[in-house]
Amino acid sequence: MKIFLDTADVPTILKHFETGLIDGVTTNPSLIRKSGRDPEDVYRELAMAGIPDISMEVVEDMIGEGRRLSKEFPYVCTVKVPCTPEGLKACKVLSDDGVKVNVTLIFNAAQAILASKAGATYVSPFIGRLDDNSVAGLEVVRSISEVYRVQGVKTQILAASIRDVYKVSRSFWNGAHIVTMPPKIFEGMYNHILTDKGLEIFDADYQATISRSKAFPIPEINNRKPGKDLDAI
Ligand code: G3P
């Protein structure tokens, strides 16, 4: 069960990577454009910071670009291609070369079948965009997962286009191996009103205990270390 961040915002990625809970990053041309940065500068900074898996989307000359990126960023590069005839051809060639490939813009199980036959490491169904178009995105994850399970396919499902926290757990529940999400959704995963309320009570009780201990110090015997001190009693 892996968590990827779906962004090209390096400072935000690095901040969350420090939690030890982030397993990778996915980017695409829109996210790179939003960052206002050169894509390879972004990949380089992420690679140097130790991000273990970075999806780098190729648009033109997909095979040539994919080979170049995988040499430039060995160990961390996953080449991202669209689910088109050219994209899947590139997927096959690159996968045969031993390069990890993420086939993106997946909207049904048929596309996921083609991607797995082309040797994809990951397929990325876009849950939010399916929902936008009145198709239940989670159902698509479920059907890909069932096909892969029945057929013993090794390609992993990387659920993408995640718009709310609920979809994260439901994606995993429906068979996704990885969920990639905007940083805001990751931050939202920590939150629950009952956690906040519970913490408030624990904090108040902790403070009250501390002040009472200061007013009535614990007898010295309780401060003795086990072992030597206790043996002497
Ligand atoms: O990983 C794909 C993702 O970036 C698309 O998300 O919200 O634009 O559909 P969204």
JSON list of C-alpha atoms and ligand atoms in Angstrom, two decimals:
[
{"chain": "A", "resi": 1, "resn": "MET", "atom": "CA", "xyz": [0.00, 0.00, 0.00]},
{"chain": "A", "resi": 2, "resn": "LYS", "atom": "CA", "xyz": [2.02, 2.93, -1.30]},
{"chain": "A", "resi": 3, "resn": "ILE", "atom": "CA", "xyz": [1.38, 6.67, -1.28]},
{"chain": "A", "resi": 4, "resn": "PHE", "atom": "CA", "xyz": [2.66, 8.90, -4.06]},
{"chain": "A", "resi": 5, "resn": "LEU", "atom": "CA", "xyz": [2.34, 12.67, -4.30]},
{"chain": "A", "resi": 6, "resn": "ASP", "atom": "CA", "xyz": [0.83, 14.00, -7.52]},
{"chain": "A", "resi": 7, "resn": "THR", "atom": "CA", "xyz": [2.63, 17.31, -7.92]},
{"chain": "A", "resi": 8, "resn": "ALA", "atom": "CA", "xyz": [5.81, 18.95, -9.23]},
{"chain": "A", "resi": 9, "resn": "ASP", "atom": "CA", "xyz": [6.07, 21.33, -6.26]},
{"chain": "A", "resi": 10, "resn": "VAL", "atom": "CA", "xyz": [9.50, 20.33, -4.91]},
{"chain": "A", "resi": 11, "resn": "PRO", "atom": "CA", "xyz": [9.47, 22.12, -1.49]},
{"chain": "A", "resi": 12, "resn": "THR", "atom": "CA", "xyz": [6.06, 20.65, -0.67]},
{"chain": "A", "resi": 13, "resn": "ILE", "atom": "CA", "xyz": [7.16, 17.16, -1.74]},
{"chain": "A", "resi": 14, "resn": "LEU", "atom": "CA", "xyz": [10.31, 17.37, 0.36]},
{"chain": "A", "resi": 15, "resn": "LYS", "atom": "CA", "xyz": [8.37, 18.57, 3.39]},
{"chain": "A", "resi": 16, "resn": "HIS", "atom": "CA", "xyz": [6.05, 15.57, 3.20]},
{"chain": "A", "resi": 17, "resn": "PHE", "atom": "CA", "xyz": [8.84, 13.13, 2.28]},
{"chain": "A", "resi": 18, "resn": "GLU", "atom": "CA", "xyz": [10.33, 13.85, 5.72]},
{"chain": "A", "resi": 19, "resn": "THR", "atom": "CA", "xyz": [7.37, 12.04, 7.27]},
{"chain": "A", "resi": 20, "resn": "GLY", "atom": "CA", "xyz": [8.71, 8.77, 5.87]},
{"chain": "A", "resi": 21, "resn": "LEU", "atom": "CA", "xyz": [5.25, 8.01, 4.45]},
{"chain": "A", "resi": 22, "resn": "ILE", "atom": "CA", "xyz": [5.80, 9.01, 0.82]},
{"chain": "A", "resi": 23, "resn": "ASP", "atom": "CA", "xyz": [6.88, 6.30, -1.62]},
{"chain": "A", "resi": 24, "resn": "GLY", "atom": "CA", "xyz": [7.07, 8.27, -4.86]},
{"chain": "A", "resi": 25, "resn": "VAL", "atom": "CA", "xyz": [5.93, 11.16, -7.02]},
{"chain": "A", "resi": 26, "resn": "THR", "atom": "CA", "xyz": [3.90, 11.42, -10.20]},
{"chain": "A", "resi": 27, "resn": "THR", "atom": "CA", "xyz": [4.14, 14.39, -12.54]},
{"chain": "A", "resi": 28, "resn": "ASN", "atom": "CA", "xyz": [2.50, 15.26, -15.84]},
{"chain": "A", "resi": 29, "resn": "PRO", "atom": "CA", "xyz": [2.83, 18.18, -18.30]},
{"chain": "A", "resi": 30, "resn": "SER", "atom": "CA", "xyz": [0.07, 20.14, -16.54]},
{"chain": "A", "resi": 31, "resn": "LEU", "atom": "CA", "xyz": [1.71, 19.79, -13.11]},
{"chain": "A", "resi": 32, "resn": "ILE", "atom": "CA", "xyz": [5.11, 20.72, -14.54]},
{"chain": "A", "resi": 33, "resn": "ARG", "atom": "CA", "xyz": [3.56, 23.77, -16.21]},
{"chain": "A", "resi": 34, "resn": "LYS", "atom": "CA", "xyz": [1.93, 24.76, -12.93]},
{"chain": "A", "resi": 35, "resn": "SER", "atom": "CA", "xyz": [5.33, 24.57, -11.18]},
{"chain": "A", "resi": 36, "resn": "GLY", "atom": "CA", "xyz": [6.79, 26.99, -13.73]},
{"chain": "A", "resi": 37, "resn": "ARG", "atom": "CA", "xyz": [10.02, 24.96, -13.76]},
{"chain": "A", "resi": 38, "resn": "ASP", "atom": "CA", "xyz": [12.10, 22.96, -16.16]},
{"chain": "A", "resi": 39, "resn": "PRO", "atom": "CA", "xyz": [10.96, 19.33, -15.77]},
{"chain": "A", "resi": 40, "resn": "GLU", "atom": "CA", "xyz": [14.46, 17.93, -15.53]},
{"chain": "A", "resi": 41, "resn": "ASP", "atom": "CA", "xyz": [15.42, 20.37, -12.78]},
{"chain": "A", "resi": 42, "resn": "VAL", "atom": "CA", "xyz": [12.40, 19.10, -10.85]},
{"chain": "A", "resi": 43, "resn": "TYR", "atom": "CA", "xyz": [13.33, 15.42, -11.43]},
{"chain": "A", "resi": 44, "resn": "ARG", "atom": "CA", "xyz": [16.97, 16.09, -10.49]},
{"chain": "A", "resi": 45, "resn": "GLU", "atom": "CA", "xyz": [16.09, 17.78, -7.18]},
{"chain": "A", "resi": 46, "resn": "LEU", "atom": "CA", "xyz": [13.67, 15.00, -6.29]},
{"chain": "A", "resi": 47, "resn": "ALA", "atom": "CA", "xyz": [16.18, 12.28, -7.21]},
{"chain": "A", "resi": 48, "resn": "MET", "atom": "CA", "xyz": [18.90, 13.96, -5.16]},
{"chain": "A", "resi": 49, "resn": "ALA", "atom": "CA", "xyz": [16.55, 14.16, -2.18]},
{"chain": "A", "resi": 50, "resn": "GLY", "atom": "CA", "xyz": [16.05, 10.38, -2.36]},
{"chain": "A", "resi": 51, "resn": "ILE", "atom": "CA", "xyz": [12.53, 10.13, -3.81]},
{"chain": "A", "resi": 52, "resn": "PRO", "atom": "CA", "xyz": [12.63, 6.50, -4.94]},
{"chain": "A", "resi": 53, "resn": "ASP", "atom": "CA", "xyz": [10.11, 6.55, -7.79]},
{"chain": "A", "resi": 54, "resn": "ILE", "atom": "CA", "xyz": [9.36, 9.53, -10.07]},
{"chain": "A", "resi": 55, "resn": "SER", "atom": "CA", "xyz": [6.90, 9.29, -12.97]},
{"chain": "A", "resi": 56, "resn": "MET", "atom": "CA", "xyz": [8.18, 11.45, -15.85]},
{"chain": "A", "resi": 57, "resn": "GLU", "atom": "CA", "xyz": [5.75, 11.89, -18.71]},
{"chain": "A", "resi": 58, "resn": "VAL", "atom": "CA", "xyz": [7.03, 11.78, -22.30]},
{"chain": "A", "resi": 59, "resn": "VAL", "atom": "CA", "xyz": [5.14, 13.44, -25.14]},
{"chain": "A", "resi": 60, "resn": "GLU", "atom": "CA", "xyz": [7.22, 13.35, -28.33]},
{"chain": "A", "resi": 61, "resn": "ASP", "atom": "CA", "xyz": [9.60, 10.60, -29.47]},
{"chain": "A", "resi": 62, "resn": "MET", "atom": "CA", "xyz": [8.44, 8.58, -26.48]},
{"chain": "A", "resi": 63, "resn": "ILE", "atom": "CA", "xyz": [10.90, 5.72, -26.92]},
{"chain": "A", "resi": 64, "resn": "GLY", "atom": "CA", "xyz": [13.92, 8.00, -27.41]},
{"chain": "A", "resi": 65, "resn": "GLU", "atom": "CA", "xyz": [12.91, 10.33, -24.58]},
{"chain": "A", "resi": 66, "resn": "GLY", "atom": "CA", "xyz": [12.09, 7.43, -22.29]},
{"chain": "A", "resi": 67, "resn": "ARG", "atom": "CA", "xyz": [15.49, 5.83, -22.90]},
{"chain": "A", "resi": 68, "resn": "ARG", "atom": "CA", "xyz": [17.24, 9.14, -22.32]},
{"chain": "A", "resi": 69, "resn": "LEU", "atom": "CA", "xyz": [15.38, 9.91, -19.09]},
{"chain": "A", "resi": 70, "resn": "SER", "atom": "CA", "xyz": [15.94, 6.44, -17.70]},
{"chain": "A", "resi": 71, "resn": "LYS", "atom": "CA", "xyz": [19.69, 6.84, -18.32]},
{"chain": "A", "resi": 72, "resn": "GLU", "atom": "CA", "xyz": [19.74, 10.36, -16.89]},
{"chain": "A", "resi": 73, "resn": "PHE", "atom": "CA", "xyz": [17.78, 9.33, -13.79]},
{"chain": "A", "resi": 74, "resn": "PRO", "atom": "CA", "xyz": [18.64, 5.67, -13.19]},
{"chain": "A", "resi": 75, "resn": "TYR", "atom": "CA", "xyz": [16.90, 3.82, -10.32]},
{"chain": "A", "resi": 76, "resn": "VAL", "atom": "CA", "xyz": [14.20, 6.48, -9.85]},
{"chain": "A", "resi": 77, "resn": "CYS", "atom": "CA", "xyz": [12.77, 7.01, -13.33]},
{"chain": "A", "resi": 78, "resn": "THR", "atom": "CA", "xyz": [9.38, 5.65, -14.30]},
{"chain": "A", "resi": 79, "resn": "VAL", "atom": "CA", "xyz": [8.50, 6.70, -17.84]},
{"chain": "A", "resi": 80, "resn": "LYS", "atom": "CA", "xyz": [4.89, 7.80, -18.14]},
{"chain": "A", "resi": 81, "resn": "VAL", "atom": "CA", "xyz": [3.11, 7.26, -21.46]},
{"chain": "A", "resi": 82, "resn": "PRO", "atom": "CA", "xyz": [-0.52, 7.71, -22.51]},
{"chain": "A", "resi": 83, "resn": "CYS", "atom": "CA", "xyz": [-2.76, 4.77, -23.35]},
{"chain": "A", "resi": 84, "resn": "THR", "atom": "CA", "xyz": [-2.56, 5.27, -27.13]},
{"chain": "A", "resi": 85, "resn": "PRO", "atom": "CA", "xyz": [-1.13, 2.99, -29.84]},
{"chain": "A", "resi": 86, "resn": "GLU", "atom": "CA", "xyz": [2.15, 5.02, -29.80]},
{"chain": "A", "resi": 87, "resn": "GLY", "atom": "CA", "xyz": [2.21, 5.09, -26.01]},
{"chain": "A", "resi": 88, "resn": "LEU", "atom": "CA", "xyz": [1.70, 1.34, -25.71]},
{"chain": "A", "resi": 89, "resn": "LYS", "atom": "CA", "xyz": [4.31, 0.65, -28.39]},
{"chain": "A", "resi": 90, "resn": "ALA", "atom": "CA", "xyz": [6.76, 2.76, -26.38]},
{"chain": "A", "resi": 91, "resn": "CYS", "atom": "CA", "xyz": [5.66, 0.91, -23.23]},
{"chain": "A", "resi": 92, "resn": "LYS", "atom": "CA", "xyz": [6.51, -2.45, -24.83]},
{"chain": "A", "resi": 93, "resn": "VAL", "atom": "CA", "xyz": [9.92, -1.34, -26.11]},
{"chain": "A", "resi": 94, "resn": "LEU", "atom": "CA", "xyz": [10.92, 0.40, -22.87]},
{"chain": "A", "resi": 95, "resn": "SER", "atom": "CA", "xyz": [9.63, -2.43, -20.66]},
{"chain": "A", "resi": 96, "resn": "ASP", "atom": "CA", "xyz": [11.62, -4.93, -22.75]},
{"chain": "A", "resi": 97, "resn": "ASP", "atom": "CA", "xyz": [14.67, -2.71, -22.07]},
{"chain": "A", "resi": 98, "resn": "GLY", "atom": "CA", "xyz": [13.96, -3.07, -18.32]},
{"chain": "A", "resi": 99, "resn": "VAL", "atom": "CA", "xyz": [12.59, 0.45, -17.86]},
{"chain": "A", "resi": 100, "resn": "LYS", "atom": "CA", "xyz": [9.61, 0.96, -15.54]},
{"chain": "A", "resi": 101, "resn": "VAL", "atom": "CA", "xyz": [6.58, 2.35, -17.39]},
{"chain": "A", "resi": 102, "resn": "ASN", "atom": "CA", "xyz": [3.41, 3.97, -16.03]},
{"chain": "A", "resi": 103, "resn": "VAL", "atom": "CA", "xyz": [0.56, 3.93, -18.57]},
{"chain": "A", "resi": 104, "resn": "THR", "atom": "CA", "xyz": [-1.63, 6.91, -17.80]},
{"chain": "A", "resi": 105, "resn": "LEU", "atom": "CA", "xyz": [-5.07, 8.18, -18.86]},
{"chain": "A", "resi": 106, "resn": "ILE", "atom": "CA", "xyz": [-6.68, 4.79, -18.18]},
{"chain": "A", "resi": 107, "resn": "PHE", "atom": "CA", "xyz": [-10.48, 4.89, -18.10]},
{"chain": "A", "resi": 108, "resn": "ASN", "atom": "CA", "xyz": [-11.55, 1.24, -18.34]},
{"chain": "A", "resi": 109, "resn": "ALA", "atom": "CA", "xyz": [-10.40, -2.35, -17.85]},
{"chain": "A", "resi": 110, "resn": "ALA", "atom": "CA", "xyz": [-9.89, -2.89, -21.60]},
{"chain": "A", "resi": 111, "resn": "GLN", "atom": "CA", "xyz": [-7.19, -0.21, -21.66]},
{"chain": "A", "resi": 112, "resn": "ALA", "atom": "CA", "xyz": [-5.62, -1.71, -18.54]},
{"chain": "A", "resi": 113, "resn": "ILE", "atom": "CA", "xyz": [-5.49, -5.12, -20.26]},
{"chain": "A", "resi": 114, "resn": "LEU", "atom": "CA", "xyz": [-3.61, -3.64, -23.25]},
{"chain": "A", "resi": 115, "resn": "ALA", "atom": "CA", "xyz": [-1.22, -1.79, -20.95]},
{"chain": "A", "resi": 116, "resn": "SER", "atom": "CA", "xyz": [-0.40, -4.93, -18.98]},
{"chain": "A", "resi": 117, "resn": "LYS", "atom": "CA", "xyz": [0.20, -6.86, -22.22]},
{"chain": "A", "resi": 118, "resn": "ALA", "atom": "CA", "xyz": [2.61, -4.08, -23.22]},
{"chain": "A", "resi": 119, "resn": "GLY", "atom": "CA", "xyz": [4.56, -4.80, -20.00]},
{"chain": "A", "resi": 120, "resn": "ALA", "atom": "CA", "xyz": [3.42, -1.78, -17.94]},
{"chain": "A", "resi": 121, "resn": "THR", "atom": "CA", "xyz": [4.73, -1.62, -14.38]},
{"chain": "A", "resi": 122, "resn": "TYR", "atom": "CA", "xyz": [1.80, 0.63, -13.43]},
{"chain": "A", "resi": 123, "resn": "VAL", "atom": "CA", "xyz": [-1.56, 1.60, -14.90]},
{"chain": "A", "resi": 124, "resn": "SER", "atom": "CA", "xyz": [-3.11, 4.89, -13.78]},
{"chain": "A", "resi": 125, "resn": "PRO", "atom": "CA", "xyz": [-6.93, 4.95, -13.79]},
{"chain": "A", "resi": 126, "resn": "PHE", "atom": "CA", "xyz": [-8.21, 8.53, -13.36]},
{"chain": "A", "resi": 127, "resn": "ILE", "atom": "CA", "xyz": [-10.88, 8.25, -10.71]},
{"chain": "A", "resi": 128, "resn": "GLY", "atom": "CA", "xyz": [-11.94, 11.90, -10.42]},
{"chain": "A", "resi": 129, "resn": "ARG", "atom": "CA", "xyz": [-12.25, 12.38, -14.17]},
{"chain": "A", "resi": 130, "resn": "LEU", "atom": "CA", "xyz": [-14.36, 9.23, -14.46]},
{"chain": "A", "resi": 131, "resn": "ASP", "atom": "CA", "xyz": [-16.63, 10.50, -11.70]},
{"chain": "A", "resi": 132, "resn": "ASP", "atom": "CA", "xyz": [-16.83, 13.87, -13.51]},
{"chain": "A", "resi": 133, "resn": "ASN", "atom": "CA", "xyz": [-18.21, 11.93, -16.47]},
{"chain": "A", "resi": 134, "resn": "SER", "atom": "CA", "xyz": [-20.80, 9.96, -14.51]},
{"chain": "A", "resi": 135, "resn": "VAL", "atom": "CA", "xyz": [-18.80, 6.73, -14.41]},
{"chain": "A", "resi": 136, "resn": "ALA", "atom": "CA", "xyz": [-17.88, 5.39, -10.97]},
{"chain": "A", "resi": 137, "resn": "GLY", "atom": "CA", "xyz": [-14.09, 5.63, -10.91]},
{"chain": "A", "resi": 138, "resn": "LEU", "atom": "CA", "xyz": [-13.78, 3.21, -8.00]},
{"chain": "A", "resi": 139, "resn": "GLU", "atom": "CA", "xyz": [-15.73, 0.57, -9.95]},
{"chain": "A", "resi": 140, "resn": "VAL", "atom": "CA", "xyz": [-13.17, 0.84, -12.73]},
{"chain": "A", "resi": 141, "resn": "VAL", "atom": "CA", "xyz": [-10.37, 0.27, -10.19]},
{"chain": "A", "resi": 142, "resn": "ARG", "atom": "CA", "xyz": [-12.31, -2.75, -8.92]},
{"chain": "A", "resi": 143, "resn": "SER", "atom": "CA", "xyz": [-12.78, -4.27, -12.36]},
{"chain": "A", "resi": 144, "resn": "ILE", "atom": "CA", "xyz": [-9.12, -3.79, -13.33]},
{"chain": "A", "resi": 145, "resn": "SER", "atom": "CA", "xyz": [-8.13, -5.36, -10.03]},
{"chain": "A", "resi": 146, "resn": "GLU", "atom": "CA", "xyz": [-10.40, -8.37, -10.62]},
{"chain": "A", "resi": 147, "resn": "VAL", "atom": "CA", "xyz": [-9.13, -8.95, -14.16]},
{"chain": "A", "resi": 148, "resn": "TYR", "atom": "CA", "xyz": [-5.52, -8.73, -13.01]},
{"chain": "A", "resi": 149, "resn": "ARG", "atom": "CA", "xyz": [-6.18, -11.05, -10.05]},
{"chain": "A", "resi": 150, "resn": "VAL", "atom": "CA", "xyz": [-7.96, -13.70, -12.12]},
{"chain": "A", "resi": 151, "resn": "GLN", "atom": "CA", "xyz": [-5.28, -13.59, -14.81]},
{"chain": "A", "resi": 152, "resn": "GLY", "atom": "CA", "xyz": [-2.30, -13.36, -12.45]},
{"chain": "A", "resi": 153, "resn": "VAL", "atom": "CA", "xyz": [-1.13, -10.05, -13.95]},
{"chain": "A", "resi": 154, "resn": "LYS", "atom": "CA", "xyz": [1.79, -8.34, -12.19]},
{"chain": "A", "resi": 155, "resn": "THR", "atom": "CA", "xyz": [1.06, -4.77, -13.37]},
{"chain": "A", "resi": 156, "resn": "GLN", "atom": "CA", "xyz": [0.21, -2.58, -10.38]},
{"chain": "A", "resi": 157, "resn": "ILE", "atom": "CA", "xyz": [-2.78, -0.26, -10.18]},
{"chain": "A", "resi": 158, "resn": "LEU", "atom": "CA", "xyz": [-1.84, 3.33, -9.39]},
{"chain": "A", "resi": 159, "resn": "ALA", "atom": "CA", "xyz": [-5.07, 5.21, -8.67]},
{"chain": "A", "resi": 160, "resn": "ALA", "atom": "CA", "xyz": [-4.85, 8.83, -9.85]},
{"chain": "A", "resi": 161, "resn": "SER", "atom": "CA", "xyz": [-7.03, 11.93, -10.18]},
{"chain": "A", "resi": 162, "resn": "ILE", "atom": "CA", "xyz": [-7.90, 11.76, -6.48]},
{"chain": "A", "resi": 163, "resn": "ARG", "atom": "CA", "xyz": [-10.03, 14.68, -5.27]},
{"chain": "A", "resi": 164, "resn": "ASP", "atom": "CA", "xyz": [-10.92, 13.71, -1.68]},
{"chain": "A", "resi": 165, "resn": "VAL", "atom": "CA", "xyz": [-9.61, 11.70, 1.25]},
{"chain": "A", "resi": 166, "resn": "TYR", "atom": "CA", "xyz": [-12.43, 9.14, 1.10]},
{"chain": "A", "resi": 167, "resn": "LYS", "atom": "CA", "xyz": [-11.27, 8.03, -2.37]},
{"chain": "A", "resi": 168, "resn": "VAL", "atom": "CA", "xyz": [-7.85, 7.14, -0.98]},
{"chain": "A", "resi": 169, "resn": "SER", "atom": "CA", "xyz": [-9.03, 4.38, 1.32]},
{"chain": "A", "resi": 170, "resn": "ARG", "atom": "CA", "xyz": [-11.69, 3.23, -1.16]},
{"chain": "A", "resi": 171, "resn": "SER", "atom": "CA", "xyz": [-9.09, 2.97, -3.90]},
{"chain": "A", "resi": 172, "resn": "PHE", "atom": "CA", "xyz": [-6.96, 0.69, -1.76]},
{"chain": "A", "resi": 173, "resn": "TRP", "atom": "CA", "xyz": [-10.07, -1.24, -0.70]},
{"chain": "A", "resi": 174, "resn": "ASN", "atom": "CA", "xyz": [-10.96, -1.76, -4.36]},
{"chain": "A", "resi": 175, "resn": "GLY", "atom": "CA", "xyz": [-7.53, -3.14, -5.21]},
{"chain": "A", "resi": 176, "resn": "ALA", "atom": "CA", "xyz": [-5.20, -0.22, -5.96]},
{"chain": "A", "resi": 177, "resn": "HIS", "atom": "CA", "xyz": [-1.58, -0.92, -4.98]},
{"chain": "A", "resi": 178, "resn": "ILE", "atom": "CA", "xyz": [-0.64, 2.76, -5.01]},
{"chain": "A", "resi": 179, "resn": "VAL", "atom": "CA", "xyz": [-2.64, 5.97, -4.69]},
{"chain": "A", "resi": 180, "resn": "THR", "atom": "CA", "xyz": [-1.17, 9.22, -5.99]},
{"chain": "A", "resi": 181, "resn": "MET", "atom": "CA", "xyz": [-2.71, 12.36, -4.57]},
{"chain": "A", "resi": 182, "resn": "PRO", "atom": "CA", "xyz": [-2.29, 16.13, -4.38]},
{"chain": "A", "resi": 183, "resn": "PRO", "atom": "CA", "xyz": [-0.47, 17.26, -1.19]},
{"chain": "A", "resi": 184, "resn": "LYS", "atom": "CA", "xyz": [-3.72, 18.74, 0.20]},
{"chain": "A", "resi": 185, "resn": "ILE", "atom": "CA", "xyz": [-5.34, 15.31, 0.17]},
{"chain": "A", "resi": 186, "resn": "PHE", "atom": "CA", "xyz": [-2.31, 13.76, 1.90]},
{"chain": "A", "resi": 187, "resn": "GLU", "atom": "CA", "xyz": [-2.52, 16.47, 4.58]},
{"chain": "A", "resi": 188, "resn": "GLY", "atom": "CA", "xyz": [-6.24, 15.77, 4.91]},
{"chain": "A", "resi": 189, "resn": "MET", "atom": "CA", "xyz": [-5.56, 12.10, 5.67]},
{"chain": "A", "resi": 190, "resn": "TYR", "atom": "CA", "xyz": [-4.32, 13.02, 9.16]},
{"chain": "A", "resi": 191, "resn": "ASN", "atom": "CA", "xyz": [-7.51, 14.85, 10.08]},
{"chain": "A", "resi": 192, "resn": "HIS", "atom": "CA", "xyz": [-10.47, 13.71, 12.10]},
{"chain": "A", "resi": 193, "resn": "ILE", "atom": "CA", "xyz": [-12.63, 15.86, 14.34]},
{"chain": "A", "resi": 194, "resn": "LEU", "atom": "CA", "xyz": [-12.54, 13.18, 17.07]},
{"chain": "A", "resi": 195, "resn": "THR", "atom": "CA", "xyz": [-8.73, 13.17, 16.97]},
{"chain": "A", "resi": 196, "resn": "ASP", "atom": "CA", "xyz": [-8.76, 16.95, 17.53]},
{"chain": "A", "resi": 197, "resn": "LYS", "atom": "CA", "xyz": [-11.31, 16.71, 20.35]},
{"chain": "A", "resi": 198, "resn": "GLY", "atom": "CA", "xyz": [-9.52, 13.78, 21.98]},
{"chain": "A", "resi": 199, "resn": "LEU", "atom": "CA", "xyz": [-6.20, 15.59, 21.79]},
{"chain": "A", "resi": 200, "resn": "GLU", "atom": "CA", "xyz": [-7.71, 18.67, 23.41]},
{"chain": "A", "resi": 201, "resn": "ILE", "atom": "CA", "xyz": [-8.87, 16.56, 26.38]},
{"chain": "A", "resi": 202, "resn": "PHE", "atom": "CA", "xyz": [-5.55, 14.71, 26.67]},
{"chain": "A", "resi": 203, "resn": "ASP", "atom": "CA", "xyz": [-3.63, 18.00, 26.55]},
{"chain": "A", "resi": 204, "resn": "ALA", "atom": "CA", "xyz": [-5.81, 19.54, 29.26]},
{"chain": "A", "resi": 205, "resn": "ASP", "atom": "CA", "xyz": [-5.43, 16.45, 31.48]},
{"chain": "A", "resi": 206, "resn": "TYR", "atom": "CA", "xyz": [-1.68, 16.38, 30.88]},
{"chain": "A", "resi": 207, "resn": "GLN", "atom": "CA", "xyz": [-1.35, 20.06, 31.89]},
{"chain": "A", "resi": 208, "resn": "ALA", "atom": "CA", "xyz": [-3.47, 19.48, 35.00]},
{"chain": "A", "resi": 209, "resn": "THR", "atom": "CA", "xyz": [-1.31, 16.48, 36.01]},
{"chain": "A", "resi": 210, "resn": "ILE", "atom": "CA", "xyz": [1.89, 18.47, 35.50]},
{"chain": "A", "resi": 211, "resn": "SER", "atom": "CA", "xyz": [0.69, 21.35, 37.69]},
{"chain": "A", "resi": 212, "resn": "ARG", "atom": "CA", "xyz": [-0.49, 18.94, 40.39]},
{"chain": "A", "resi": 213, "resn": "SER", "atom": "CA", "xyz": [2.89, 17.14, 40.37]},
{"chain": "A", "resi": 214, "resn": "LYS", "atom": "CA", "xyz": [4.61, 20.48, 40.82]},
{"chain": "A", "resi": 215, "resn": "ALA", "atom": "CA", "xyz": [2.33, 21.37, 43.74]},
{"chain": "A", "resi": 216, "resn": "PHE", "atom": "CA", "xyz": [2.66, 17.92, 45.39]},
{"chain": "A", "resi": 217, "resn": "PRO", "atom": "CA", "xyz": [6.02, 16.40, 44.35]},
{"chain": "A", "resi": 218, "resn": "ILE", "atom": "CA", "xyz": [6.06, 12.60, 44.09]},
{"chain": "A", "resi": 219, "resn": "PRO", "atom": "CA", "xyz": [7.77, 11.02, 47.15]},
{"chain": "A", "resi": 220, "resn": "GLU", "atom": "CA", "xyz": [11.44, 10.37, 46.56]},
{"chain": "A", "resi": 221, "resn": "ILE", "atom": "CA", "xyz": [11.10, 6.58, 46.72]},
{"chain": "A", "resi": 222, "resn": "ASN", "atom": "CA", "xyz": [9.14, 6.66, 43.44]},
{"chain": "A", "resi": 223, "resn": "ASN", "atom": "CA", "xyz": [11.99, 8.47, 41.73]},
{"chain": "A", "resi": 224, "resn": "ARG", "atom": "CA", "xyz": [14.51, 5.77, 42.56]},
{"chain": "A", "resi": 225, "resn": "LYS", "atom": "CA", "xyz": [15.90, 3.80, 39.67]},
{"chain": "A", "resi": 226, "resn": "PRO", "atom": "CA", "xyz": [15.13, 0.06, 39.59]},
{"chain": "A", "resi": 227, "resn": "GLY", "atom": "CA", "xyz": [18.07, -2.19, 40.40]},
{"chain": "A", "resi": 228, "resn": "LYS", "atom": "CA", "xyz": [20.60, -0.76, 42.78]},
{"chain": "A", "resi": 229, "resn": "ASP", "atom": "CA", "xyz": [18.28, 1.74, 44.53]},
{"chain": "A", "resi": 230, "resn": "LEU", "atom": "CA", "xyz": [15.45, -0.74, 45.00]},
{"chain": "A", "resi": 231, "resn": "ASP", "atom": "CA", "xyz": [17.79, -3.48, 46.20]},
{"chain": "A", "resi": 232, "resn": "ALA", "atom": "CA", "xyz": [18.81, -1.18, 49.02]},
{"chain": "A", "resi": 233, "resn": "ILE", "atom": "CA", "xyz": [15.23, -0.89, 50.34]},
{"chain": "B", "resi": 1, "resn": "G3P", "atom": "O1", "xyz": [-2.30, 11.91, -11.88]},
{"chain": "B", "resi": 1, "resn": "G3P", "atom": "C1", "xyz": [-3.32, 12.45, -12.68]},
{"chain": "B", "resi": 1, "resn": "G3P", "atom": "C2", "xyz": [-3.85, 13.69, -12.10]},
{"chain": "B", "resi": 1, "resn": "G3P", "atom": "O2", "xyz": [-2.86, 14.67, -12.05]},
{"chain": "B", "resi": 1, "resn": "G3P", "atom": "C3", "xyz": [-5.07, 14.19, -12.75]},
{"chain": "B", "resi": 1, "resn": "G3P", "atom": "O3", "xyz": [-5.81, 14.78, -11.75]},
{"chain": "B", "resi": 1, "resn": "G3P", "atom": "O4", "xyz": [-7.52, 16.21, -10.80]},
{"chain": "B", "resi": 1, "resn": "G3P", "atom": "O5", "xyz": [-6.47, 16.81, -13.00]},
{"chain": "B", "resi": 1, "resn": "G3P", "atom": "O6", "xyz": [-8.04, 14.90, -12.84]},
{"chain": "B", "resi": 1, "resn": "G3P", "atom": "P1", "xyz": [-7.03, 15.73, -12.11]}
]
